[in-house]
């Protein structure tokens, strides 16, 4: 009797679980997928929105809705700090749908996405350089763009961030007794329109400063060996 009851309960749970799943949808009009996607974006459910976009793209590859839908998904992911996905949709938009005006806007959003992906610039030197290359390309292609002032502002902040980061690396080389390494980072990509002695470094929150330091020293300074490394920039340059 007990065994029969357990089997019945298991079956009930199984059927209840199956009944709670949404039915699989396919072969719908383009308008249907577009409206579902927009509704999901409005509700902040980007996972569903991505799914509806995929259905729209798969079932209606030539739909006039796709251009606008692709840009909506790019901006939605950017608004949710998902910058890699935003870039993916922007690249798709540029490759397949963009008019000259639309391409300019999409290229601007790509620069902005990379810039916003740097909440702590001191942690990603490569992304700073990559974003600055994007800024340079945009200014070359669209010198009279309506977005040029925003791009210039981003460029200034990126150059300041790179300068501060290079100075911190130079100070680290100094503490390790490597003057050539320090000199190299202080001479790297100088920007004449920024005076380094007038730059005021950003205040680091106390909970980050405990681990990252203020650029001149860190709480783990006592753990750094006082001897020179076997291989270093100074050693390589002296050969």
PDB file of C-alpha atoms in Angstrom:
ATOM      1  CA  UNK A   1       0.000   0.000   0.000  1.00  0.00           C
ATOM      2  CA  UNK A   2       2.792   2.380   0.950  1.00  0.00           C
ATOM      3  CA  UNK A   3       4.712   1.545  -2.207  1.00  0.00           C
ATOM      4  CA  UNK A   4       1.636   2.260  -4.365  1.00  0.00           C
ATOM      5  CA  UNK A   5       1.135   5.595  -2.589  1.00  0.00           C
ATOM      6  CA  UNK A   6       4.767   6.611  -3.220  1.00  0.00           C
ATOM      7  CA  UNK A   7       4.507   5.710  -6.901  1.00  0.00           C
ATOM      8  CA  UNK A   8       1.309   7.761  -7.197  1.00  0.00           C
ATOM      9  CA  UNK A   9       2.927  10.782  -5.531  1.00  0.00           C
ATOM     10  CA  UNK A  10       5.981  10.557  -7.768  1.00  0.00           C
ATOM     11  CA  UNK A  11       3.771  10.425 -10.851  1.00  0.00           C
ATOM     12  CA  UNK A  12       1.763  13.409  -9.613  1.00  0.00           C
ATOM     13  CA  UNK A  13       4.922  15.463  -9.042  1.00  0.00           C
ATOM     14  CA  UNK A  14       6.262  14.468 -12.463  1.00  0.00           C
ATOM     15  CA  UNK A  15       3.077  15.477 -14.269  1.00  0.00           C
ATOM     16  CA  UNK A  16       2.841  18.707 -12.283  1.00  0.00           C
ATOM     17  CA  UNK A  17       6.385  19.583 -13.223  1.00  0.00           C
ATOM     18  CA  UNK A  18       5.752  18.857 -16.874  1.00  0.00           C
ATOM     19  CA  UNK A  19       2.581  20.910 -16.827  1.00  0.00           C
ATOM     20  CA  UNK A  20       4.404  23.956 -15.424  1.00  0.00           C
ATOM     21  CA  UNK A  21       6.693  24.218 -18.446  1.00  0.00           C
ATOM     22  CA  UNK A  22       5.794  26.651 -21.157  1.00  0.00           C
ATOM     23  CA  UNK A  23       4.773  24.960 -24.407  1.00  0.00           C
ATOM     24  CA  UNK A  24       7.375  25.068 -27.141  1.00  0.00           C
ATOM     25  CA  UNK A  25       6.573  27.749 -29.678  1.00  0.00           C
ATOM     26  CA  UNK A  26       7.567  27.828 -33.323  1.00  0.00           C
ATOM     27  CA  UNK A  27       6.340  28.838 -36.774  1.00  0.00           C
ATOM     28  CA  UNK A  28       4.963  32.194 -35.589  1.00  0.00           C
ATOM     29  CA  UNK A  29       4.699  35.470 -37.549  1.00  0.00           C
ATOM     30  CA  UNK A  30       7.576  37.932 -37.290  1.00  0.00           C
ATOM     31  CA  UNK A  31       5.328  40.394 -35.470  1.00  0.00           C
ATOM     32  CA  UNK A  32       4.663  37.794 -32.779  1.00  0.00           C
ATOM     33  CA  UNK A  33       8.358  37.193 -32.002  1.00  0.00           C
ATOM     34  CA  UNK A  34       9.126  40.916 -32.146  1.00  0.00           C
ATOM     35  CA  UNK A  35       6.359  41.803 -29.686  1.00  0.00           C
ATOM     36  CA  UNK A  36       7.404  38.976 -27.341  1.00  0.00           C
ATOM     37  CA  UNK A  37      11.021  40.181 -27.469  1.00  0.00           C
ATOM     38  CA  UNK A  38      10.103  43.802 -26.746  1.00  0.00           C
ATOM     39  CA  UNK A  39       7.851  42.757 -23.848  1.00  0.00           C
ATOM     40  CA  UNK A  40      10.647  40.657 -22.324  1.00  0.00           C
ATOM     41  CA  UNK A  41      13.101  43.530 -22.669  1.00  0.00           C
ATOM     42  CA  UNK A  42      10.609  45.835 -20.947  1.00  0.00           C
ATOM     43  CA  UNK A  43      10.284  43.312 -18.101  1.00  0.00           C
ATOM     44  CA  UNK A  44      14.066  43.024 -17.769  1.00  0.00           C
ATOM     45  CA  UNK A  45      14.108  39.357 -18.787  1.00  0.00           C
ATOM     46  CA  UNK A  46      16.921  39.407 -21.332  1.00  0.00           C
ATOM     47  CA  UNK A  47      17.285  35.625 -21.374  1.00  0.00           C
ATOM     48  CA  UNK A  48      13.783  35.278 -22.821  1.00  0.00           C
ATOM     49  CA  UNK A  49      14.322  38.288 -25.053  1.00  0.00           C
ATOM     50  CA  UNK A  50      17.426  36.620 -26.528  1.00  0.00           C
ATOM     51  CA  UNK A  51      15.382  33.480 -27.140  1.00  0.00           C
ATOM     52  CA  UNK A  52      12.602  35.379 -28.913  1.00  0.00           C
ATOM     53  CA  UNK A  53      15.175  37.273 -30.972  1.00  0.00           C
ATOM     54  CA  UNK A  54      16.736  33.962 -32.042  1.00  0.00           C
ATOM     55  CA  UNK A  55      13.314  32.700 -33.117  1.00  0.00           C
ATOM     56  CA  UNK A  56      12.674  35.886 -35.091  1.00  0.00           C
ATOM     57  CA  UNK A  57      16.058  35.641 -36.780  1.00  0.00           C
ATOM     58  CA  UNK A  58      15.742  31.915 -37.513  1.00  0.00           C
ATOM     59  CA  UNK A  59      12.183  31.901 -38.872  1.00  0.00           C
ATOM     60  CA  UNK A  60      12.194  35.286 -40.619  1.00  0.00           C
ATOM     61  CA  UNK A  61      15.755  35.903 -41.782  1.00  0.00           C
ATOM     62  CA  UNK A  62      14.657  38.670 -44.189  1.00  0.00           C
ATOM     63  CA  UNK A  63      12.190  40.382 -41.834  1.00  0.00           C
ATOM     64  CA  UNK A  64      12.294  44.188 -41.708  1.00  0.00           C
ATOM     65  CA  UNK A  65      11.865  43.829 -37.929  1.00  0.00           C
ATOM     66  CA  UNK A  66      15.373  42.392 -37.551  1.00  0.00           C
ATOM     67  CA  UNK A  67      17.256  45.661 -37.952  1.00  0.00           C
ATOM     68  CA  UNK A  68      15.391  47.397 -35.140  1.00  0.00           C
ATOM     69  CA  UNK A  69      15.280  44.217 -33.022  1.00  0.00           C
ATOM     70  CA  UNK A  70      19.066  43.833 -33.220  1.00  0.00           C
ATOM     71  CA  UNK A  71      19.643  47.407 -32.060  1.00  0.00           C
ATOM     72  CA  UNK A  72      17.092  46.996 -29.253  1.00  0.00           C
ATOM     73  CA  UNK A  73      18.932  43.908 -27.980  1.00  0.00           C
ATOM     74  CA  UNK A  74      22.296  45.703 -28.169  1.00  0.00           C
ATOM     75  CA  UNK A  75      21.047  48.626 -26.092  1.00  0.00           C
ATOM     76  CA  UNK A  76      19.191  46.358 -23.664  1.00  0.00           C
ATOM     77  CA  UNK A  77      22.338  44.356 -22.893  1.00  0.00           C
ATOM     78  CA  UNK A  78      24.312  47.564 -22.499  1.00  0.00           C
ATOM     79  CA  UNK A  79      21.728  48.885 -20.038  1.00  0.00           C
ATOM     80  CA  UNK A  80      22.190  45.695 -17.992  1.00  0.00           C
ATOM     81  CA  UNK A  81      26.015  46.033 -18.005  1.00  0.00           C
ATOM     82  CA  UNK A  82      26.404  43.054 -20.349  1.00  0.00           C
ATOM     83  CA  UNK A  83      28.880  44.771 -22.623  1.00  0.00           C
ATOM     84  CA  UNK A  84      30.252  41.749 -24.503  1.00  0.00           C
ATOM     85  CA  UNK A  85      26.747  40.743 -25.566  1.00  0.00           C
ATOM     86  CA  UNK A  86      26.028  44.351 -26.488  1.00  0.00           C
ATOM     87  CA  UNK A  87      29.086  44.365 -28.759  1.00  0.00           C
ATOM     88  CA  UNK A  88      27.956  41.104 -30.352  1.00  0.00           C
ATOM     89  CA  UNK A  89      24.596  42.613 -31.340  1.00  0.00           C
ATOM     90  CA  UNK A  90      26.239  45.846 -32.487  1.00  0.00           C
ATOM     91  CA  UNK A  91      28.646  43.919 -34.723  1.00  0.00           C
ATOM     92  CA  UNK A  92      25.680  41.998 -36.162  1.00  0.00           C
ATOM     93  CA  UNK A  93      23.804  45.239 -36.749  1.00  0.00           C
ATOM     94  CA  UNK A  94      26.772  46.886 -38.492  1.00  0.00           C
ATOM     95  CA  UNK A  95      27.448  43.829 -40.641  1.00  0.00           C
ATOM     96  CA  UNK A  96      23.897  43.219 -41.830  1.00  0.00           C
ATOM     97  CA  UNK A  97      21.566  46.169 -41.388  1.00  0.00           C
ATOM     98  CA  UNK A  98      23.241  49.517 -40.797  1.00  0.00           C
ATOM     99  CA  UNK A  99      22.644  52.520 -42.995  1.00  0.00           C
ATOM    100  CA  UNK A 100      25.474  55.127 -43.013  1.00  0.00           C
ATOM    101  CA  UNK A 101      23.751  57.027 -40.193  1.00  0.00           C
ATOM    102  CA  UNK A 102      22.955  53.851 -38.309  1.00  0.00           C
ATOM    103  CA  UNK A 103      26.520  52.606 -38.673  1.00  0.00           C
ATOM    104  CA  UNK A 104      27.880  55.795 -37.094  1.00  0.00           C
ATOM    105  CA  UNK A 105      25.570  55.395 -34.102  1.00  0.00           C
ATOM    106  CA  UNK A 106      26.438  51.705 -33.734  1.00  0.00           C
ATOM    107  CA  UNK A 107      30.175  52.416 -33.883  1.00  0.00           C
ATOM    108  CA  UNK A 108      29.712  55.072 -31.196  1.00  0.00           C
ATOM    109  CA  UNK A 109      27.855  52.572 -28.999  1.00  0.00           C
ATOM    110  CA  UNK A 110      30.703  50.072 -29.442  1.00  0.00           C
ATOM    111  CA  UNK A 111      33.198  52.632 -28.137  1.00  0.00           C
ATOM    112  CA  UNK A 112      30.841  53.469 -25.268  1.00  0.00           C
ATOM    113  CA  UNK A 113      30.368  49.780 -24.405  1.00  0.00           C
ATOM    114  CA  UNK A 114      34.111  49.234 -24.118  1.00  0.00           C
ATOM    115  CA  UNK A 115      34.464  52.394 -22.044  1.00  0.00           C
ATOM    116  CA  UNK A 116      31.688  51.382 -19.649  1.00  0.00           C
ATOM    117  CA  UNK A 117      33.259  47.931 -19.283  1.00  0.00           C
ATOM    118  CA  UNK A 118      36.099  49.609 -17.338  1.00  0.00           C
ATOM    119  CA  UNK A 119      34.693  50.273 -13.841  1.00  0.00           C
ATOM    120  CA  UNK A 120      38.220  49.809 -12.423  1.00  0.00           C
ATOM    121  CA  UNK A 121      40.644  50.878 -15.186  1.00  0.00           C
ATOM    122  CA  UNK A 122      43.690  50.036 -13.065  1.00  0.00           C
ATOM    123  CA  UNK A 123      42.903  46.364 -13.474  1.00  0.00           C
ATOM    124  CA  UNK A 124      42.830  46.078 -17.279  1.00  0.00           C
ATOM    125  CA  UNK A 125      45.611  47.793 -19.172  1.00  0.00           C
ATOM    126  CA  UNK A 126      44.814  45.855 -22.351  1.00  0.00           C
ATOM    127  CA  UNK A 127      41.185  46.980 -22.454  1.00  0.00           C
ATOM    128  CA  UNK A 128      42.226  50.610 -21.964  1.00  0.00           C
ATOM    129  CA  UNK A 129      44.529  50.391 -24.989  1.00  0.00           C
ATOM    130  CA  UNK A 130      41.893  48.558 -27.036  1.00  0.00           C
ATOM    131  CA  UNK A 131      39.260  51.168 -26.223  1.00  0.00           C
ATOM    132  CA  UNK A 132      41.621  54.012 -27.119  1.00  0.00           C
ATOM    133  CA  UNK A 133      42.235  52.368 -30.501  1.00  0.00           C
ATOM    134  CA  UNK A 134      38.465  52.283 -31.006  1.00  0.00           C
ATOM    135  CA  UNK A 135      38.276  55.972 -30.095  1.00  0.00           C
ATOM    136  CA  UNK A 136      41.029  56.803 -32.592  1.00  0.00           C
ATOM    137  CA  UNK A 137      39.280  54.841 -35.357  1.00  0.00           C
ATOM    138  CA  UNK A 138      35.925  56.492 -34.658  1.00  0.00           C
ATOM    139  CA  UNK A 139      37.412  60.003 -34.723  1.00  0.00           C
ATOM    140  CA  UNK A 140      39.198  59.210 -37.975  1.00  0.00           C
ATOM    141  CA  UNK A 141      36.055  57.851 -39.653  1.00  0.00           C
ATOM    142  CA  UNK A 142      33.607  60.401 -38.222  1.00  0.00           C
ATOM    143  CA  UNK A 143      35.511  63.645 -37.511  1.00  0.00           C
ATOM    144  CA  UNK A 144      32.315  65.719 -37.615  1.00  0.00           C
ATOM    145  CA  UNK A 145      30.083  63.282 -35.748  1.00  0.00           C
ATOM    146  CA  UNK A 146      27.388  64.575 -33.417  1.00  0.00           C
ATOM    147  CA  UNK A 147      28.859  62.167 -30.840  1.00  0.00           C
ATOM    148  CA  UNK A 148      32.410  63.514 -31.093  1.00  0.00           C
ATOM    149  CA  UNK A 149      32.259  65.524 -27.857  1.00  0.00           C
ATOM    150  CA  UNK A 150      31.236  62.422 -25.906  1.00  0.00           C
ATOM    151  CA  UNK A 151      33.997  60.423 -27.564  1.00  0.00           C
ATOM    152  CA  UNK A 152      36.524  63.137 -26.674  1.00  0.00           C
ATOM    153  CA  UNK A 153      35.381  63.030 -23.047  1.00  0.00           C
ATOM    154  CA  UNK A 154      35.836  59.259 -22.946  1.00  0.00           C
ATOM    155  CA  UNK A 155      39.258  59.597 -24.553  1.00  0.00           C
ATOM    156  CA  UNK A 156      40.382  62.120 -21.916  1.00  0.00           C
ATOM    157  CA  UNK A 157      39.289  59.859 -19.074  1.00  0.00           C
ATOM    158  CA  UNK A 158      40.979  56.849 -20.689  1.00  0.00           C
ATOM    159  CA  UNK A 159      44.240  58.751 -21.201  1.00  0.00           C
ATOM    160  CA  UNK A 160      44.158  59.864 -17.568  1.00  0.00           C
ATOM    161  CA  UNK A 161      43.501  56.299 -16.447  1.00  0.00           C
ATOM    162  CA  UNK A 162      46.347  54.967 -18.582  1.00  0.00           C
ATOM    163  CA  UNK A 163      48.710  57.641 -17.311  1.00  0.00           C
ATOM    164  CA  UNK A 164      47.892  56.876 -13.681  1.00  0.00           C
ATOM    165  CA  UNK A 165      48.249  53.139 -14.269  1.00  0.00           C
ATOM    166  CA  UNK A 166      51.615  53.554 -16.013  1.00  0.00           C
ATOM    167  CA  UNK A 167      52.837  55.709 -13.133  1.00  0.00           C
ATOM    168  CA  UNK A 168      51.778  53.069 -10.616  1.00  0.00           C
ATOM    169  CA  UNK A 169      53.650  50.401 -12.578  1.00  0.00           C
ATOM    170  CA  UNK A 170      56.687  52.703 -12.775  1.00  0.00           C
ATOM    171  CA  UNK A 171      56.614  53.177  -8.992  1.00  0.00           C
ATOM    172  CA  UNK A 172      56.423  49.430  -8.524  1.00  0.00           C
ATOM    173  CA  UNK A 173      59.543  48.969 -10.673  1.00  0.00           C
ATOM    174  CA  UNK A 174      61.286  51.625  -8.591  1.00  0.00           C
ATOM    175  CA  UNK A 175      60.474  49.758  -5.381  1.00  0.00           C
ATOM    176  CA  UNK A 176      61.845  46.576  -6.948  1.00  0.00           C
ATOM    177  CA  UNK A 177      65.067  48.322  -7.921  1.00  0.00           C
ATOM    178  CA  UNK A 178      64.461  48.321 -11.686  1.00  0.00           C
ATOM    179  CA  UNK A 179      65.024  51.872 -12.951  1.00  0.00           C
ATOM    180  CA  UNK A 180      64.903  50.926 -16.641  1.00  0.00           C
ATOM    181  CA  UNK A 181      61.485  49.367 -16.228  1.00  0.00           C
ATOM    182  CA  UNK A 182      60.329  52.471 -14.381  1.00  0.00           C
ATOM    183  CA  UNK A 183      61.696  54.750 -17.105  1.00  0.00           C
ATOM    184  CA  UNK A 184      59.995  52.673 -19.810  1.00  0.00           C
ATOM    185  CA  UNK A 185      56.519  52.996 -18.299  1.00  0.00           C
ATOM    186  CA  UNK A 186      56.950  56.712 -17.627  1.00  0.00           C
ATOM    187  CA  UNK A 187      57.825  57.298 -21.284  1.00  0.00           C
ATOM    188  CA  UNK A 188      55.082  55.082 -22.710  1.00  0.00           C
ATOM    189  CA  UNK A 189      52.613  56.827 -25.036  1.00  0.00           C
ATOM    190  CA  UNK A 190      52.959  60.372 -23.649  1.00  0.00           C
ATOM    191  CA  UNK A 191      49.987  62.652 -24.326  1.00  0.00           C
ATOM    192  CA  UNK A 192      51.117  66.240 -24.734  1.00  0.00           C
ATOM    193  CA  UNK A 193      47.723  67.752 -23.906  1.00  0.00           C
ATOM    194  CA  UNK A 194      47.694  66.213 -20.416  1.00  0.00           C
ATOM    195  CA  UNK A 195      50.136  67.558 -17.818  1.00  0.00           C
ATOM    196  CA  UNK A 196      50.995  64.708 -15.480  1.00  0.00           C
ATOM    197  CA  UNK A 197      51.857  67.032 -12.581  1.00  0.00           C
ATOM    198  CA  UNK A 198      48.318  68.457 -12.698  1.00  0.00           C
ATOM    199  CA  UNK A 199      46.547  65.108 -12.601  1.00  0.00           C
ATOM    200  CA  UNK A 200      44.747  64.358  -9.342  1.00  0.00           C
ATOM    201  CA  UNK A 201      44.359  60.652  -8.742  1.00  0.00           C
ATOM    202  CA  UNK A 202      40.945  59.298  -7.862  1.00  0.00           C
ATOM    203  CA  UNK A 203      40.254  58.407  -4.247  1.00  0.00           C
ATOM    204  CA  UNK A 204      40.233  54.642  -3.764  1.00  0.00           C
ATOM    205  CA  UNK A 205      37.514  53.335  -1.397  1.00  0.00           C
ATOM    206  CA  UNK A 206      38.967  52.002   1.847  1.00  0.00           C
ATOM    207  CA  UNK A 207      37.771  48.451   1.176  1.00  0.00           C
ATOM    208  CA  UNK A 208      39.724  48.412  -2.121  1.00  0.00           C
ATOM    209  CA  UNK A 209      42.728  50.306  -0.805  1.00  0.00           C
ATOM    210  CA  UNK A 210      43.243  47.566   1.791  1.00  0.00           C
ATOM    211  CA  UNK A 211      44.114  45.167  -1.024  1.00  0.00           C
ATOM    212  CA  UNK A 212      45.212  47.399  -3.900  1.00  0.00           C
ATOM    213  CA  UNK A 213      47.105  50.114  -2.041  1.00  0.00           C
ATOM    214  CA  UNK A 214      47.266  53.727  -3.114  1.00  0.00           C
ATOM    215  CA  UNK A 215      49.796  53.212  -5.885  1.00  0.00           C
ATOM    216  CA  UNK A 216      52.856  53.888  -3.745  1.00  0.00           C
ATOM    217  CA  UNK A 217      52.663  50.911  -1.382  1.00  0.00           C
ATOM    218  CA  UNK A 218      50.367  48.114  -0.294  1.00  0.00           C
ATOM    219  CA  UNK A 219      49.512  46.258   2.888  1.00  0.00           C
ATOM    220  CA  UNK A 220      51.425  43.251   1.499  1.00  0.00           C
ATOM    221  CA  UNK A 221      54.561  45.311   0.837  1.00  0.00           C
ATOM    222  CA  UNK A 222      56.478  43.397   3.504  1.00  0.00           C
ATOM    223  CA  UNK A 223      55.907  40.187   1.534  1.00  0.00           C
ATOM    224  CA  UNK A 224      57.688  41.427  -1.626  1.00  0.00           C
ATOM    225  CA  UNK A 225      61.241  39.990  -1.799  1.00  0.00           C
ATOM    226  CA  UNK A 226      63.957  42.594  -1.489  1.00  0.00           C
ATOM    227  CA  UNK A 227      66.220  40.709  -3.911  1.00  0.00           C
ATOM    228  CA  UNK A 228      66.108  41.238  -7.662  1.00  0.00           C
ATOM    229  CA  UNK A 229      64.248  38.764  -9.872  1.00  0.00           C
ATOM    230  CA  UNK A 230      66.311  36.380 -11.984  1.00  0.00           C
ATOM    231  CA  UNK A 231      64.777  37.808 -15.179  1.00  0.00           C
ATOM    232  CA  UNK A 232      63.586  41.384 -15.425  1.00  0.00           C
ATOM    233  CA  UNK A 233      63.161  44.175 -17.922  1.00  0.00           C
ATOM    234  CA  UNK A 234      66.392  45.794 -16.714  1.00  0.00           C
ATOM    235  CA  UNK A 235      68.282  42.536 -17.154  1.00  0.00           C
ATOM    236  CA  UNK A 236      66.969  42.079 -20.694  1.00  0.00           C
ATOM    237  CA  UNK A 237      67.777  45.638 -21.736  1.00  0.00           C
ATOM    238  CA  UNK A 238      71.277  45.506 -20.319  1.00  0.00           C
ATOM    239  CA  UNK A 239      72.241  42.570 -22.571  1.00  0.00           C
TER     240      UNK A 239
END
